[in-house]
mmCIF file of C-alpha atoms in Angstrom:
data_model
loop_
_atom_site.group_PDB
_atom_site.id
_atom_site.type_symbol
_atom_site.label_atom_id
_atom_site.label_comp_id
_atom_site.label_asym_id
_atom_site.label_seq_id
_atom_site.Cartn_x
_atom_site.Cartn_y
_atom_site.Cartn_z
ATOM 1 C CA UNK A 21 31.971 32.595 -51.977
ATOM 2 C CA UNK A 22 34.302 30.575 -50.087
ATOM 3 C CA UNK A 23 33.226 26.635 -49.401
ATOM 4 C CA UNK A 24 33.642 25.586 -46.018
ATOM 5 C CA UNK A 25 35.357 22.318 -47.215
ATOM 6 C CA UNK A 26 33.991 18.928 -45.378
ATOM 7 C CA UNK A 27 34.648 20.669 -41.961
ATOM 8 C CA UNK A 28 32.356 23.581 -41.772
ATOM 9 C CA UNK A 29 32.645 25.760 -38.549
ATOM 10 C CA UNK A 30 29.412 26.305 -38.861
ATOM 11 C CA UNK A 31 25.980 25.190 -39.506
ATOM 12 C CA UNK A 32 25.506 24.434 -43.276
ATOM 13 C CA UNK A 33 22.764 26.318 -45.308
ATOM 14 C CA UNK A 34 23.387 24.354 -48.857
ATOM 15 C CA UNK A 35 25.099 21.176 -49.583
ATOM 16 C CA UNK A 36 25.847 19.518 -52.957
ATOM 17 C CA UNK A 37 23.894 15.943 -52.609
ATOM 18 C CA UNK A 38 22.594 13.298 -55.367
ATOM 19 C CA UNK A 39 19.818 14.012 -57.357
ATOM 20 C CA UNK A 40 19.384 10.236 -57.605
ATOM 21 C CA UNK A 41 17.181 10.397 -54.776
ATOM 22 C CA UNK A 42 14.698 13.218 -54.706
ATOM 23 C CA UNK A 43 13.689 11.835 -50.874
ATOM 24 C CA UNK A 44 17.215 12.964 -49.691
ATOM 25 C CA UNK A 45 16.930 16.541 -50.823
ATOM 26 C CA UNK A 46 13.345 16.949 -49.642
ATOM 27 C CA UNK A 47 14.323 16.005 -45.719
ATOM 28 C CA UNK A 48 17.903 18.254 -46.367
ATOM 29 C CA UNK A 49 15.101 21.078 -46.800
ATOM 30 C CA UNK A 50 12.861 20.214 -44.142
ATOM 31 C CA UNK A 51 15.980 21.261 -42.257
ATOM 32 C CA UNK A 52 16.683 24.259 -43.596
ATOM 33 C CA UNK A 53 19.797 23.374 -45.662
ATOM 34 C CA UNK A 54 19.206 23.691 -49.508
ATOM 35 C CA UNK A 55 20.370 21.162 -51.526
ATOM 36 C CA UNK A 56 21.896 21.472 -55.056
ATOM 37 C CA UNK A 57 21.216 17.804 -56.672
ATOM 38 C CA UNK A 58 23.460 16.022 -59.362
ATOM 39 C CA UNK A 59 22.249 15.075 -62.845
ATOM 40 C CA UNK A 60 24.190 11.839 -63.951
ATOM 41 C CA UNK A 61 27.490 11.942 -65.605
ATOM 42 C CA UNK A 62 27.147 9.267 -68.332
ATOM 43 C CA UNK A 63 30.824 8.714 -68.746
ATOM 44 C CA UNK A 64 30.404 7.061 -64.655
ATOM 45 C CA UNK A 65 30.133 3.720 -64.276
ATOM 46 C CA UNK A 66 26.179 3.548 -63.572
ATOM 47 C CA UNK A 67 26.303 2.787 -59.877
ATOM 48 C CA UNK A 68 27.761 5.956 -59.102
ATOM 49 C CA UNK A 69 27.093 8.305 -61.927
ATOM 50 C CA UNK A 70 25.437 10.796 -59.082
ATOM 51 C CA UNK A 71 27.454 10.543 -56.935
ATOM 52 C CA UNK A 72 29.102 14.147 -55.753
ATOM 53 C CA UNK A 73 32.405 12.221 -55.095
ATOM 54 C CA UNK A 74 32.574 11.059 -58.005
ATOM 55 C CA UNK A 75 31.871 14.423 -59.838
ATOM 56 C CA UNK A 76 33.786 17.169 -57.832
ATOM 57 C CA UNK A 77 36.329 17.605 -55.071
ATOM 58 C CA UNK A 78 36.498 20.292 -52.644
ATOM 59 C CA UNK A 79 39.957 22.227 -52.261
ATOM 60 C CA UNK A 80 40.638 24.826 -50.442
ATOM 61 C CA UNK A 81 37.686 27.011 -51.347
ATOM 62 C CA UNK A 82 37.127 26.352 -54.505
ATOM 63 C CA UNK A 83 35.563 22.928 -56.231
ATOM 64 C CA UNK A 84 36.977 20.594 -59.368
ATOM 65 C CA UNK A 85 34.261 19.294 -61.601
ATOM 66 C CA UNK A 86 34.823 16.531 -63.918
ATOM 67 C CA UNK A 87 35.654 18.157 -67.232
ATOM 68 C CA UNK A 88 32.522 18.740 -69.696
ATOM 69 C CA UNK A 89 29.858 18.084 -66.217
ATOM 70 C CA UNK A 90 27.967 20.578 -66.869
ATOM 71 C CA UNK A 91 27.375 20.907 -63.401
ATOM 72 C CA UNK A 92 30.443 23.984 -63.417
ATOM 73 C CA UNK A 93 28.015 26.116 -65.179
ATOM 74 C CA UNK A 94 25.125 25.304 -62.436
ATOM 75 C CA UNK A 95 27.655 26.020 -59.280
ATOM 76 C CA UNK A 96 28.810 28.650 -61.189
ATOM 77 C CA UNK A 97 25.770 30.469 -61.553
ATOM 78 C CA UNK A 98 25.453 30.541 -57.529
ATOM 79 C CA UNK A 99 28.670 31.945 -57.154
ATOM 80 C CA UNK A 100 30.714 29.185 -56.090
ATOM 81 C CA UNK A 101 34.338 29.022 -57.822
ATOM 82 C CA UNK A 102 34.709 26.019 -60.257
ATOM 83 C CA UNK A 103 37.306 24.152 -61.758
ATOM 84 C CA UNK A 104 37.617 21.846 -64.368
ATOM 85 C CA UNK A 105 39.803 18.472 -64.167
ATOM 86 C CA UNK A 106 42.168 18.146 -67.003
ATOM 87 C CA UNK A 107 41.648 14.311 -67.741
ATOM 88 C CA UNK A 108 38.031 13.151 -68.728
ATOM 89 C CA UNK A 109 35.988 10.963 -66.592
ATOM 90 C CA UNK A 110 35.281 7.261 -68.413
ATOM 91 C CA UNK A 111 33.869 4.228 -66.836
ATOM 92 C CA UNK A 112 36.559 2.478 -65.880
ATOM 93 C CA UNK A 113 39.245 2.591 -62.665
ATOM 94 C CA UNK A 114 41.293 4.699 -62.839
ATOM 95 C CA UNK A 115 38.806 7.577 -65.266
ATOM 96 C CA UNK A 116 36.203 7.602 -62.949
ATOM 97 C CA UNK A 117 37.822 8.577 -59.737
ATOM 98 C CA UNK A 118 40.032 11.914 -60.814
ATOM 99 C CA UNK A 119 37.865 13.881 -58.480
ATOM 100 C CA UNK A 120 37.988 11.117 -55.368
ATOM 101 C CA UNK A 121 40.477 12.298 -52.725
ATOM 102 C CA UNK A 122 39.602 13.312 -49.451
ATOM 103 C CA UNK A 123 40.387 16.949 -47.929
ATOM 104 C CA UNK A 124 41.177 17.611 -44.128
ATOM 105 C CA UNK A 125 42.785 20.409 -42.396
ATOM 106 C CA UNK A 126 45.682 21.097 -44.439
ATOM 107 C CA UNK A 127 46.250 17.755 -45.875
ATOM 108 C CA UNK A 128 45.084 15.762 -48.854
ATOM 109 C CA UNK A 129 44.581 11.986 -48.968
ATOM 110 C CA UNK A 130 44.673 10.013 -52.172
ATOM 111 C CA UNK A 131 46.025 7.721 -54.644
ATOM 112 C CA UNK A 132 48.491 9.359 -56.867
ATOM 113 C CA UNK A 133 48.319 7.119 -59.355
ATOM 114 C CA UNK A 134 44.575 8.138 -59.861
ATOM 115 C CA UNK A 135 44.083 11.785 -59.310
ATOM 116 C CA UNK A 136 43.999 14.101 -62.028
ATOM 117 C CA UNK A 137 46.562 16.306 -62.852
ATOM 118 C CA UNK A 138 44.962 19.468 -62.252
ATOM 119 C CA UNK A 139 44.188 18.638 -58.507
ATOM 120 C CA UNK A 140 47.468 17.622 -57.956
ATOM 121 C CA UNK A 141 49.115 20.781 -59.063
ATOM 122 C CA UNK A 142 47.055 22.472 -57.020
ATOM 123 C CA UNK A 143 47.819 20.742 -54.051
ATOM 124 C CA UNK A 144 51.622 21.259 -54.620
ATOM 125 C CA UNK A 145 50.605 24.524 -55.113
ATOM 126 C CA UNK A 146 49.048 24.895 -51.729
ATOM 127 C CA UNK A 147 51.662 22.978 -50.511
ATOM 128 C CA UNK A 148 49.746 20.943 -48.117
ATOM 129 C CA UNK A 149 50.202 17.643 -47.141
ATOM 130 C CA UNK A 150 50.005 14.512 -49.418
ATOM 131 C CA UNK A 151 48.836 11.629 -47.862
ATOM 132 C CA UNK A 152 49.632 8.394 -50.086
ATOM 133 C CA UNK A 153 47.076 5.350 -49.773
ATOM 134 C CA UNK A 154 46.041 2.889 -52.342
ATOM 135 C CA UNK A 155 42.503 3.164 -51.851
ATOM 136 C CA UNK A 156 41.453 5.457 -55.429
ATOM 137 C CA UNK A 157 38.242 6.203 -53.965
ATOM 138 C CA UNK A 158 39.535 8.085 -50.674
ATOM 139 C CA UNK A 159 36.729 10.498 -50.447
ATOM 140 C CA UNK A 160 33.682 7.750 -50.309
ATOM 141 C CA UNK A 161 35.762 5.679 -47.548
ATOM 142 C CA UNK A 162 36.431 7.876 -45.228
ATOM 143 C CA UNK A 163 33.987 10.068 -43.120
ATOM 144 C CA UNK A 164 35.584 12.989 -41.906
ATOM 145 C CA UNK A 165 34.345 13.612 -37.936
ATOM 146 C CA UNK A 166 36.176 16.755 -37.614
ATOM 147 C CA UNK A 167 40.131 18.074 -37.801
ATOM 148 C CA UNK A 168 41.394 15.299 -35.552
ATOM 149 C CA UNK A 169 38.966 12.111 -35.356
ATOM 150 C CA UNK A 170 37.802 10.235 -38.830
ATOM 151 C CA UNK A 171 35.685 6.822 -39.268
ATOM 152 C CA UNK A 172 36.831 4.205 -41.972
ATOM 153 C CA UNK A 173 36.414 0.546 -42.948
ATOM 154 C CA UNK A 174 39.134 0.931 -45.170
ATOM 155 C CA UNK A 175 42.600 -1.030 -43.639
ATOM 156 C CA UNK A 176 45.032 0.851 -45.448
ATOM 157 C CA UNK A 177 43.577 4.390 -44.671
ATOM 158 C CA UNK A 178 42.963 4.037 -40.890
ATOM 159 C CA UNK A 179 46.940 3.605 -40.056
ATOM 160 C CA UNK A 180 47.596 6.510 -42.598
ATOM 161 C CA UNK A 181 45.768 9.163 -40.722
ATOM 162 C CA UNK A 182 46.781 7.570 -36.962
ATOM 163 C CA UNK A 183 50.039 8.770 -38.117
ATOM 164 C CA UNK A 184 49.338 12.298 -38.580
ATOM 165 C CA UNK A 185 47.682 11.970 -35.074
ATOM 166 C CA UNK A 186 44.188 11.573 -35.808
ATOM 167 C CA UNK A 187 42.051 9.396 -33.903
ATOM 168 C CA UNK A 188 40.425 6.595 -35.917
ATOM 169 C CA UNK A 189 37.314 4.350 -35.641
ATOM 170 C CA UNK A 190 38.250 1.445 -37.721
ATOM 171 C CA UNK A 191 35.718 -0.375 -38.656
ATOM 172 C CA UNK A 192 34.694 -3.884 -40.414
ATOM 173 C CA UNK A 193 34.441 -3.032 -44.439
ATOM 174 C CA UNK A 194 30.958 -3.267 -45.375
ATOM 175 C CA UNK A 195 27.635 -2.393 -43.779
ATOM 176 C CA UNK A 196 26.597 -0.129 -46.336
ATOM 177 C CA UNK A 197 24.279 -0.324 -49.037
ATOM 178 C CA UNK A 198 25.558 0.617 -53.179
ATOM 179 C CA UNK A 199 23.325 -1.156 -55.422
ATOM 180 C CA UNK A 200 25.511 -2.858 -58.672
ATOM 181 C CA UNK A 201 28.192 -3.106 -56.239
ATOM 182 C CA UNK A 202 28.605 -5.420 -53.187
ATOM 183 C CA UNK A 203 28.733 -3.134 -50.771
ATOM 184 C CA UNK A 204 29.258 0.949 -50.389
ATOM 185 C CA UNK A 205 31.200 2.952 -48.167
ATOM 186 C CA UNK A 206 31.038 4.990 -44.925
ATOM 187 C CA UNK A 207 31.988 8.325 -46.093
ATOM 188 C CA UNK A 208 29.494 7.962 -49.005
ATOM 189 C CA UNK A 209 26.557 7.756 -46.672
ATOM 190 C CA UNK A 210 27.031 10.966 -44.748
ATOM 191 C CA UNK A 211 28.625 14.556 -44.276
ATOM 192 C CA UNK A 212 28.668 17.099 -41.319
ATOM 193 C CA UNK A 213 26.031 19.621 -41.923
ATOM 194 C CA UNK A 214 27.513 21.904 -38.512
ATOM 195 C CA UNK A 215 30.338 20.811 -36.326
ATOM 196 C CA UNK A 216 28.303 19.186 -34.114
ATOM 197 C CA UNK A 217 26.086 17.453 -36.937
ATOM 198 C CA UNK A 218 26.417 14.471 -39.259
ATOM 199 C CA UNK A 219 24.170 13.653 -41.640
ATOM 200 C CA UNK A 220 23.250 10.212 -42.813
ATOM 201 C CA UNK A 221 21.557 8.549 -46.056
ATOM 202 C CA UNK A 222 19.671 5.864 -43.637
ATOM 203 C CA UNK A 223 19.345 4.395 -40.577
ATOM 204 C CA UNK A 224 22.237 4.191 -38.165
ATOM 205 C CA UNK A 225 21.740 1.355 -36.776
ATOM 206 C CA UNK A 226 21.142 -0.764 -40.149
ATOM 207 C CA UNK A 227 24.880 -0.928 -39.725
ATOM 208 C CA UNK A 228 26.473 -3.705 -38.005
ATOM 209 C CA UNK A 229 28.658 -1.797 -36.133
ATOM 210 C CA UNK A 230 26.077 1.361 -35.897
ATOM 211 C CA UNK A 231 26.262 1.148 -32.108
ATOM 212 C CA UNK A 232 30.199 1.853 -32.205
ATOM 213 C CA UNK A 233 29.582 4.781 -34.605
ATOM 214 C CA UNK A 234 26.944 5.955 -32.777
ATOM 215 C CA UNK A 235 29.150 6.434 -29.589
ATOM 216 C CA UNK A 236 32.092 7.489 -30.950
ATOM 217 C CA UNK A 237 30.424 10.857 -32.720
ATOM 218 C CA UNK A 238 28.635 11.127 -29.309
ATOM 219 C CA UNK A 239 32.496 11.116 -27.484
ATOM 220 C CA UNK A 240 33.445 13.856 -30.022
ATOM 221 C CA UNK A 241 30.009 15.924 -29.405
ATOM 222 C CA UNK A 242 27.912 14.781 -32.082
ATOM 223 C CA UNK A 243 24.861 14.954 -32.605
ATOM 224 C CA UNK A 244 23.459 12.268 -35.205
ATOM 225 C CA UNK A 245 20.810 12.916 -38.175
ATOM 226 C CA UNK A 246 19.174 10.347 -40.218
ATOM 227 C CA UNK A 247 17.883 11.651 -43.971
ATOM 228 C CA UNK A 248 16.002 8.733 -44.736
ATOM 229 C CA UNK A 249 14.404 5.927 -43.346
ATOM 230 C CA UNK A 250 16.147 2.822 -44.914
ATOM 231 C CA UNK A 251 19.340 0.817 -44.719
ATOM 232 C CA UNK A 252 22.586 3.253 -44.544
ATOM 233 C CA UNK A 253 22.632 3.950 -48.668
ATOM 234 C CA UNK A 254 26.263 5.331 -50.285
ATOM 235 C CA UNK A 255 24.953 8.253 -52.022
ATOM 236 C CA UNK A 256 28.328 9.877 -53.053
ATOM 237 C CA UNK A 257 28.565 11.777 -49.517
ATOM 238 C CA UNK A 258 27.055 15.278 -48.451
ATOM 239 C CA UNK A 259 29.245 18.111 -49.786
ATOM 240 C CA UNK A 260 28.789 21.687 -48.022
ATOM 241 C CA UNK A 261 29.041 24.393 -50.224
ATOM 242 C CA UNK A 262 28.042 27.689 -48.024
#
């Protein structure tokens, strides 16, 4: 099985989500899509031990689990290819983001400083783009819209990807609900479950700047989905896997 990375061309029938909320699976089904749910890593920091950003990344096919998550044996079993990290996860910066960097068509965004080893021989291996930011925890803040438009409230990411020409919607950090921290991130919240579909943990318009999100996904055909019924919640993104 080949995963369709965080820009499927097509619509989604299972995603990796967090089992942290049972609520977020059950409307994923009432869709059709079936969801795979998290257990917690306890070597996390316990605001995000769920989270599938936190856990895995998703390269070119294939997935990187945090070493020992026994979550490899579970994706394993459904036939998707697994990795394991070479570092550990702990629960403290830089441990528990080795997994965190963001995938788009042919590039890689990240910290360099933070990613673990194995991921980044692989990208060198693939030799696609590295994009360099600061930000260690790429993947949650950054929500992929598709191969040439992305949403972010991160400053140092938004002017990163306008230079490889895509379009950005920068936005005010914030807005987003992560309890134990003071606030979560876009990317966290959502994931595209078709090219034409994004998915997110809450309501859009609990977001201060929901209306500019809103019509921006609509100017790049968009249709918007809403999984639950609260605020926007960062639940460690929506990862398709088939």
């Amino acid at each position: 099985m080949r995963l369709p990375g965080r820009l499927p061309d097509r619509p989604v029938r299972r995603v990796l989500v967090s089992g942290e909320y049972p609520e977020l699976a059950q409307s994923l089904e009432k869709l059709g899509v079936e969801a795979i749910r998290t257990e917690p890593d306890s070597r996390l920091p316990q605001p995000v031990r769920w989270h599938p950003d936190m856990q895995v990344c998703a390269l070119n096919g294939e997935l990187f689990v945090g070493k020992g998550n026994p979550l490899r044996n579970r994706l394993e079993a459904q036939g998707i290819p697994c990795w394991e990290t070479q570092q550990t996860p702990g629960p403290v910066y830089p441990q528990d983001v080795l997994c965190n960097v963001l995938t788009g068509s042919h590039w890689v965004m990240g910290n360099p400083k933070t990613v673990d080893p194995a991921i980044w021989q692989a990208i060198n291996k693939l030799g696609w783009r590295w994009l360099s930011v600061r930000q260690g925890y790429a993947a949650c803040s950054c929500a992929l819209v598709d191969h040439s438009s992305a949403i972010t409230g991160d400053p140092g990411i938004g002017p990163v990807l306008e230079n490889t020409d895509v379009k950005v919607l920068r936005l005010t950090p914030g807005g987003v609900s992560l309890p134990g921290y003071a606030y979560g991130f876009l990317g966290g919240c959502c994931g595209l479950l078709a090219p034409n579909v994004m998915a997110f943990a809450g309501r859009l318009d609990s977001h201060p700047e929901g209306g500019l999100i809103r019509d921006f996904l609509q100017s790049r055909g968009i249709r918007v989905v809403e999984l639950l019924s609260e605020s926007l919640l960062d639940v460690g993104g929506i990862l398709p896997l088939a």
